[in-house]
XYZ file of C-alpha atoms in Angstrom:
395
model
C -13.326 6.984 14.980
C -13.757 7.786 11.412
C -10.717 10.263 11.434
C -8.485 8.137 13.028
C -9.209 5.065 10.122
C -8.661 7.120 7.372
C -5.414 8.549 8.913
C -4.677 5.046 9.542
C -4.568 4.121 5.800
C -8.143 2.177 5.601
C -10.492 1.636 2.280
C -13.105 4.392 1.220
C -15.822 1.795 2.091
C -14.393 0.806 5.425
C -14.875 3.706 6.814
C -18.007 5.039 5.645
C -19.392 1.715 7.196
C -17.658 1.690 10.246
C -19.062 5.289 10.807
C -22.426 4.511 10.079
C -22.718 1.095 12.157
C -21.317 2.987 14.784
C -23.871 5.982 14.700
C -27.030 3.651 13.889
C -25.720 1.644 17.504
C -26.492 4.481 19.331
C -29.553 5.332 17.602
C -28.452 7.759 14.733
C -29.152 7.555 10.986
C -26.427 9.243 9.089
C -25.049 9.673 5.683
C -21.548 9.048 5.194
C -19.623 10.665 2.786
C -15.376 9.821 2.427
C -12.607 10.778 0.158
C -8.924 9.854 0.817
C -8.500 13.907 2.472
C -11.875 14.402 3.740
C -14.652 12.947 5.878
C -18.284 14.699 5.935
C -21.375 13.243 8.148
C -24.823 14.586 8.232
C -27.366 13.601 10.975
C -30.799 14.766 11.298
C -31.094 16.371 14.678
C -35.070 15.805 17.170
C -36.128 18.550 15.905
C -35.832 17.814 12.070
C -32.769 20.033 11.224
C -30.028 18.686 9.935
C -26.535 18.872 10.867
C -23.199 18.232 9.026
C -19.906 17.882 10.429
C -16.678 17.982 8.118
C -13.249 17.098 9.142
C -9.817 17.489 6.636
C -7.974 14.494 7.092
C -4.378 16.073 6.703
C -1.584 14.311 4.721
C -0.765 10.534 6.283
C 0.753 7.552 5.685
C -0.544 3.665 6.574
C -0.911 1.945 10.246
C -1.918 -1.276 9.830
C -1.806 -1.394 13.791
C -3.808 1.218 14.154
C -6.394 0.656 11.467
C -6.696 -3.134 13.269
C -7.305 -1.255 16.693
C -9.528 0.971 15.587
C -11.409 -2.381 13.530
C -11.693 -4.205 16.734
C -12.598 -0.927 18.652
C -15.735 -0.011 16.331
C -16.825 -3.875 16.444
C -16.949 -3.760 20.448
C -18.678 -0.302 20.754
C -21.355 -1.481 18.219
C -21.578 -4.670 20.024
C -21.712 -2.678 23.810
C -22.932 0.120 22.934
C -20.931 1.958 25.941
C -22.307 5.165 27.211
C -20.763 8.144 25.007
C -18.087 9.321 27.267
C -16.719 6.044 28.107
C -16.442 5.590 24.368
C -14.931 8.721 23.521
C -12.510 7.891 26.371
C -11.696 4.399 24.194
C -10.893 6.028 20.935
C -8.989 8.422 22.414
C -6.395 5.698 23.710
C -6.044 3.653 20.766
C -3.202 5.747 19.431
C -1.808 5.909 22.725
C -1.917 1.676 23.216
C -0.785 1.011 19.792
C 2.486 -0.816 19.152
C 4.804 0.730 16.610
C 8.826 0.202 15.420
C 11.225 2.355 16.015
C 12.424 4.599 13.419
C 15.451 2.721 13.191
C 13.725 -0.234 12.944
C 12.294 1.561 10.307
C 15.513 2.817 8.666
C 16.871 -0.883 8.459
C 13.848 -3.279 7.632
C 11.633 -0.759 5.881
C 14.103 0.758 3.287
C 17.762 -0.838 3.690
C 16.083 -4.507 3.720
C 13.307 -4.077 1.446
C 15.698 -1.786 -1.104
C 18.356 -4.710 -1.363
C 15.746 -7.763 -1.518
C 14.049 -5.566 -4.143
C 17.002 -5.037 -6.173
C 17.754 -8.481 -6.071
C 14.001 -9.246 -6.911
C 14.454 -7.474 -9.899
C 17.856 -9.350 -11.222
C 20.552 -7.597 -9.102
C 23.742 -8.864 -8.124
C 24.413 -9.196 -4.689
C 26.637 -5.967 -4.530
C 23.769 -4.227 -6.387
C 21.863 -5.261 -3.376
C 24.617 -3.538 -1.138
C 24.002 -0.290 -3.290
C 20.485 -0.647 -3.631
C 20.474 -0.983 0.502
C 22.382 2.356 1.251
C 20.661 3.988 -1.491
C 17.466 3.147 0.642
C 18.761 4.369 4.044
C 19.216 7.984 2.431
C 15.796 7.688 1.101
C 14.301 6.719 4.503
C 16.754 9.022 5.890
C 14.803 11.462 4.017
C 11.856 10.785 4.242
C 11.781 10.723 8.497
C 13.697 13.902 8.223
C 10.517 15.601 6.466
C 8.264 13.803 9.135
C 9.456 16.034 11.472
C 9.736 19.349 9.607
C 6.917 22.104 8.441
C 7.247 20.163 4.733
C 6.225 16.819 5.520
C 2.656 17.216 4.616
C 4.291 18.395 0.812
C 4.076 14.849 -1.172
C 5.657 16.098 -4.166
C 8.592 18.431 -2.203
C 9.356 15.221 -0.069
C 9.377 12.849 -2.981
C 11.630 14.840 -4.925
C 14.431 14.463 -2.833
C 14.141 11.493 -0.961
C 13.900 10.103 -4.872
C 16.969 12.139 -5.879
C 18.873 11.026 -2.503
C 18.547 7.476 -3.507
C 19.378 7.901 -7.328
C 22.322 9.730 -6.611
C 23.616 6.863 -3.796
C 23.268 4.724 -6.025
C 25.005 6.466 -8.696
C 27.772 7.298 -6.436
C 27.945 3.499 -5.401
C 27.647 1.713 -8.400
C 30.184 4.376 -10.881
C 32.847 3.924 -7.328
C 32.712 0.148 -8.666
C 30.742 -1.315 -6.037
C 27.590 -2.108 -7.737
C 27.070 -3.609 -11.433
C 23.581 -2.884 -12.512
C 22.758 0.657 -12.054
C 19.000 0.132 -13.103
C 18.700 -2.674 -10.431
C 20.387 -0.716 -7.305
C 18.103 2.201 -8.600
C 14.861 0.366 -8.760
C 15.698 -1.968 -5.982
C 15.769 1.405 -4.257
C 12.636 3.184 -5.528
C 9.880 0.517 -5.059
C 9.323 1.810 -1.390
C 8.025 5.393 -3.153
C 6.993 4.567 -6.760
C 2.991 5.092 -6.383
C 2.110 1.306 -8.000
C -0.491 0.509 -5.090
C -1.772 3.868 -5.119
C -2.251 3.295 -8.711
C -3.678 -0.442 -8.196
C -6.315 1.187 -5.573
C -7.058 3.996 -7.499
C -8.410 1.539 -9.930
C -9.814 -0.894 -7.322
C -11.661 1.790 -6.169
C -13.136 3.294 -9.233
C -14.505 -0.019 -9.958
C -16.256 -0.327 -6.468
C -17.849 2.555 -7.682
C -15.700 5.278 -5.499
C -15.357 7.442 -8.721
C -14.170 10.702 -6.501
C -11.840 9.185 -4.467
C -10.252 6.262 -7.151
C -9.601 9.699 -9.445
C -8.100 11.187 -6.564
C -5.478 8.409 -5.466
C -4.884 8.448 -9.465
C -3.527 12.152 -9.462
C -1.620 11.411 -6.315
C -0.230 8.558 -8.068
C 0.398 10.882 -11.376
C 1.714 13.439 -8.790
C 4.463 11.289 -6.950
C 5.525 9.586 -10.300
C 6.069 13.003 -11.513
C 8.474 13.673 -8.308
C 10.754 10.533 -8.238
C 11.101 11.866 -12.788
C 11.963 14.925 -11.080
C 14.032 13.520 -8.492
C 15.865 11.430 -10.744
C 16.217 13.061 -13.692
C 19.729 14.226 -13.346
C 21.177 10.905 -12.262
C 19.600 8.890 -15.189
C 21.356 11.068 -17.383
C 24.740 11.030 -15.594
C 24.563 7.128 -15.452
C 22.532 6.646 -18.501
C 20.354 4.100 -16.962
C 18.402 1.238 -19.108
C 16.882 -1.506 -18.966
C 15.869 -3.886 -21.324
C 12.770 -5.254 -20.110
C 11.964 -6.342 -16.405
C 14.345 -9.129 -15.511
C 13.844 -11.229 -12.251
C 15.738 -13.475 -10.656
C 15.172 -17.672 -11.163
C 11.946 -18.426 -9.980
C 12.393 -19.923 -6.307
C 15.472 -17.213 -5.686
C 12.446 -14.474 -6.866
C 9.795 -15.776 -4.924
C 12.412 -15.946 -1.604
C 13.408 -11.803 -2.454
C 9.835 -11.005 -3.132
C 9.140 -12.451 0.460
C 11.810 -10.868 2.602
C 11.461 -7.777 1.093
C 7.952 -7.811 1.680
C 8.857 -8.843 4.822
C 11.022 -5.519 5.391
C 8.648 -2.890 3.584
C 5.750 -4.209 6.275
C 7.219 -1.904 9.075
C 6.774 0.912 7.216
C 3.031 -0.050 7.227
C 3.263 -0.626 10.933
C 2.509 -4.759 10.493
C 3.027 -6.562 14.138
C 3.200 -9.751 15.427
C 2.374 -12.545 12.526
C 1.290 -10.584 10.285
C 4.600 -8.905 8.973
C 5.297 -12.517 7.919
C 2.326 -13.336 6.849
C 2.262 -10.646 3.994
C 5.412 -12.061 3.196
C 4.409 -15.717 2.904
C 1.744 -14.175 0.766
C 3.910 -11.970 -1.828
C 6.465 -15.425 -2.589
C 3.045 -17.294 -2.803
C 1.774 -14.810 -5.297
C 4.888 -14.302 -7.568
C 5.083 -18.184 -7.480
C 1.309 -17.715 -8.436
C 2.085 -15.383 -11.262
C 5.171 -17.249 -13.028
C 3.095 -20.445 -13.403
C -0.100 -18.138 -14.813
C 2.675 -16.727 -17.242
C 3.522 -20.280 -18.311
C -0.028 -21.212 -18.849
C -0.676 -17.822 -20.525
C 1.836 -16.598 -22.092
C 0.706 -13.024 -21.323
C 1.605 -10.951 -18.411
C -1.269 -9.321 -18.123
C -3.521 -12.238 -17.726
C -0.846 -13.373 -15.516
C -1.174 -10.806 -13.105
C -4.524 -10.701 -12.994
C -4.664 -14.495 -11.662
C -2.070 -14.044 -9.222
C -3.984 -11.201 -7.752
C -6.476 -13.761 -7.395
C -4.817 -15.816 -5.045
C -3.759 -13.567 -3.305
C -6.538 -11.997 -2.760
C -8.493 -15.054 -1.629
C -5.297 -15.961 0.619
C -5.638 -12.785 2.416
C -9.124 -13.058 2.807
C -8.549 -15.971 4.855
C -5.774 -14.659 6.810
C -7.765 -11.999 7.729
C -11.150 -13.786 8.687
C -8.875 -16.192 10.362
C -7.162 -13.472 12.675
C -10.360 -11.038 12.710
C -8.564 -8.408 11.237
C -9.093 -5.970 8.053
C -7.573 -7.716 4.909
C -5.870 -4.230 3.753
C -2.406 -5.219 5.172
C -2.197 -8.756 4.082
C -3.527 -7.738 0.429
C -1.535 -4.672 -0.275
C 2.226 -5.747 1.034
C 1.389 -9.325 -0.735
C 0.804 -7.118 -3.926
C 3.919 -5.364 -3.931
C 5.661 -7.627 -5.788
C 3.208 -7.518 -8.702
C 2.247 -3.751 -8.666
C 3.222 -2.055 -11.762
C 6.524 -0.037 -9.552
C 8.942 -0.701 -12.512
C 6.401 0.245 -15.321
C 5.955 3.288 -13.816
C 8.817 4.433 -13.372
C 10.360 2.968 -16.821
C 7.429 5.115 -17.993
C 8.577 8.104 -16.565
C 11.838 7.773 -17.603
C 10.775 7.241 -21.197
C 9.073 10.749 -20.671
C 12.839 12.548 -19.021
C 14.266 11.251 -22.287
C 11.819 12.257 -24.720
C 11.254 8.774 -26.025
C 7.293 9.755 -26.795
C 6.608 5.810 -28.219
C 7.866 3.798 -25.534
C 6.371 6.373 -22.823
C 3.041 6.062 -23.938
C 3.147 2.123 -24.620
C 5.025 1.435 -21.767
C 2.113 4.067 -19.850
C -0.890 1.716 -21.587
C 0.522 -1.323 -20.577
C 1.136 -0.166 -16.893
C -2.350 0.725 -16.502
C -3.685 -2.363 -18.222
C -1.525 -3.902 -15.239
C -3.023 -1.872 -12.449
C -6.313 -2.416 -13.905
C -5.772 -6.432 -13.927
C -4.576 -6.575 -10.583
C -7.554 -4.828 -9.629
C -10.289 -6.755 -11.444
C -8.253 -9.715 -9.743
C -8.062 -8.945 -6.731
C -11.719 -7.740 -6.388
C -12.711 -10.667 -7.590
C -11.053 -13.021 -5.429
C -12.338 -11.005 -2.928
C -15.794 -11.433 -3.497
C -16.127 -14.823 -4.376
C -13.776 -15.772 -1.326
C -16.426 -13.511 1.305
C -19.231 -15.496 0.029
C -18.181 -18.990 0.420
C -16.649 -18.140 4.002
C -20.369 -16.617 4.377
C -21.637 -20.234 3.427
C -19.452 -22.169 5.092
C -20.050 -20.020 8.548
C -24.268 -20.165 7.825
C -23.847 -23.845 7.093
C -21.673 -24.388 10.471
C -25.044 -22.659 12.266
């Protein structure tokens, strides 16, 4: 059970519980121990002698459908306590019973969709949402091609060139006078790899306390960031690519793109049913969230950190509402807001040697992670005890 949540994508926390509710059901203490590429548990045997088992979780991606199976799986056995083979017999199946898209499902909503909404998210045109599309099939193209081969467990191989595959698309599109905005097609096209959640957990979890694994998902993020530089280096100096400053579109037209494309980028998470749109109702509500924070604020910063906030507290709901984990709802509702853009204007500040900008533009990404985080975890606490209230108070 505990290998098949972390390969599904879940928290640290999650499943160090979930392990050790499971084991104290059937009359076991254990200690728990998790990082993001390992799992260890110790038991104490009859006889006083303890024994460890360790298990490498190999390189995976997120199943939101499989980490809600396996949710609703380790509730029931805890609750039934079945005897031990019948219960091996469960978890075994869960993969087998799960729903999941197709890969061209995939291929269309997951990169095409999300890529163009994206790139008009960020200010595009709508023919620099054409480009930014195609660009994103050959990155998805990519990306299930090295699913399938010997390299797909190599993050930073795989990154490179599904990276490099979309910047040169989009160069190719956009200098053949289809596109206007090269930056937009390019971004647009990017958001589905550049490492801003990993970078917004990695911080969320160092303040829960998860120092190990928070410093791990922070050199991932540091290591694919590094990639899509890699990746993209040669096309940003072909097509001279700037920006200046993130541009969006008009408020209700960003809050619409920030939906669908949320919308898209959930089947690459594996989101069924009502939840794919839910996450989506959730990333318009928090960019809506953010731009009137901004107003009131007048700092970005303090703006993201309130809309993480709601949206946190909005997918606590949604989740205790469908009795389902809140990772899915919180980090595709996030998207919008995670610091994508930052970090990859960061690393392009790096390719071109531009040490000033690099480093501010690295500070204030991180101070953008970071508020997002304190935000979210936040929300997230407050919103858990009041629904603990309210449910005591019902009794």
């Amino acid at each position: 059970m505990g290998r098949k949540l972390m390969e599904s994508g879940a928290e640290i926390y999650r499943v160090e519980e979930s392990v050790s509710r499971l084991l104290s059901a059937y009359g076991v203490q254990a200690q728990v121990f998790a990082i993001p590429n390992c799992l260890i548990v110790s038991v104490t045997a009859p006889e006083g002698q303890p024994i460890t088992q360790m298990y490498r979780i190999p390189a995976h991606g997120t199943d939101i459908e499989l980490l809600e199976r396996c949710n609703d799986l380790c509730r029931q056995l805890c609750r039934e306590v079945p005897p031990l083979e019948e219960a091996l017999a469960r978890v075994e199946k869960l993969e087998a019973h799960r729903r999941q898209f197709p890969a061209a499902v995939v291929l269309l909503l997951g990169y095409m969709m999300a890529s163009c909404f994206f790139s008009l998210f960020f200010g595009g045109s709508a023919r620099d949402g054409v480009c930014a599309a195609f660009a994103g099939l050959a990155e998805g193209l990519c990306l299930l091609g090295f699913a399938r081969s010997a390299l797909g467990s190599n993050v930073f191989f795989r990154t490179v060139i599904s990276s490099g595959a979309a910047s040169f698309t989009a160069l190719l599109l956009v200098q053949g006078g289809i596109g206007v905005s090269l930056w937009a097609a390019t971004i647009g096209a990017l958001m589905p790899l550049v490492p801003g959640m990993a970078l917004t957990n990695a911080m969320r979890e160092i303040m829960a306390g998860d120092l190990i694994s928070g410093l791990n998902r922070t050199a991932e993020a540091i290591l694919v960031a590094t990639a899509i530089a890699l990746g993209t280096v040669l096309p940003l100096v072909i097509g001279q690519v700037h920006n200046d400053g993130m541009q969006t579109a008009s408020a209700w037209e960003a809050c619409v793109w920030a939906g669908l494309a949320c919308v898209g980028f959930g089947s690459v998470f594996n989101i069924q049913g009502w939840g794919i749109w839910i996450c989506g109702f959730g990333a318009a509500l928090g960019w809506m969230a953010y731009l009137e924070a901004l107003a009131l604020t007048g700092t970005d910063i303090g703006a993201a950190f309130l809309a993480a906030m709601v949206i946190s507290a909005f997918s606590e709901v949604m989740a205790r509402l469908r009795r389902c984990p809140v990772t899915g709802y919180l980090q595709v509702a996030l998207l919008p807001l995670v610091p994508g853009a930052g970090i990859y204007d960061t690393m392009r500040y790096c390719v071109a040697g531009e040490t000033d900008l690099f480093l501010s533009t690295l500070l204030h990404t991180i101070g953008f992670a970071a508020a997002l985080s304190v935000g979210a975890m936040l929300a997230a606490t407050i919103t858990r005890s009041l629904l603990m209230r309210l449910r005591v108070h019902r009794r």
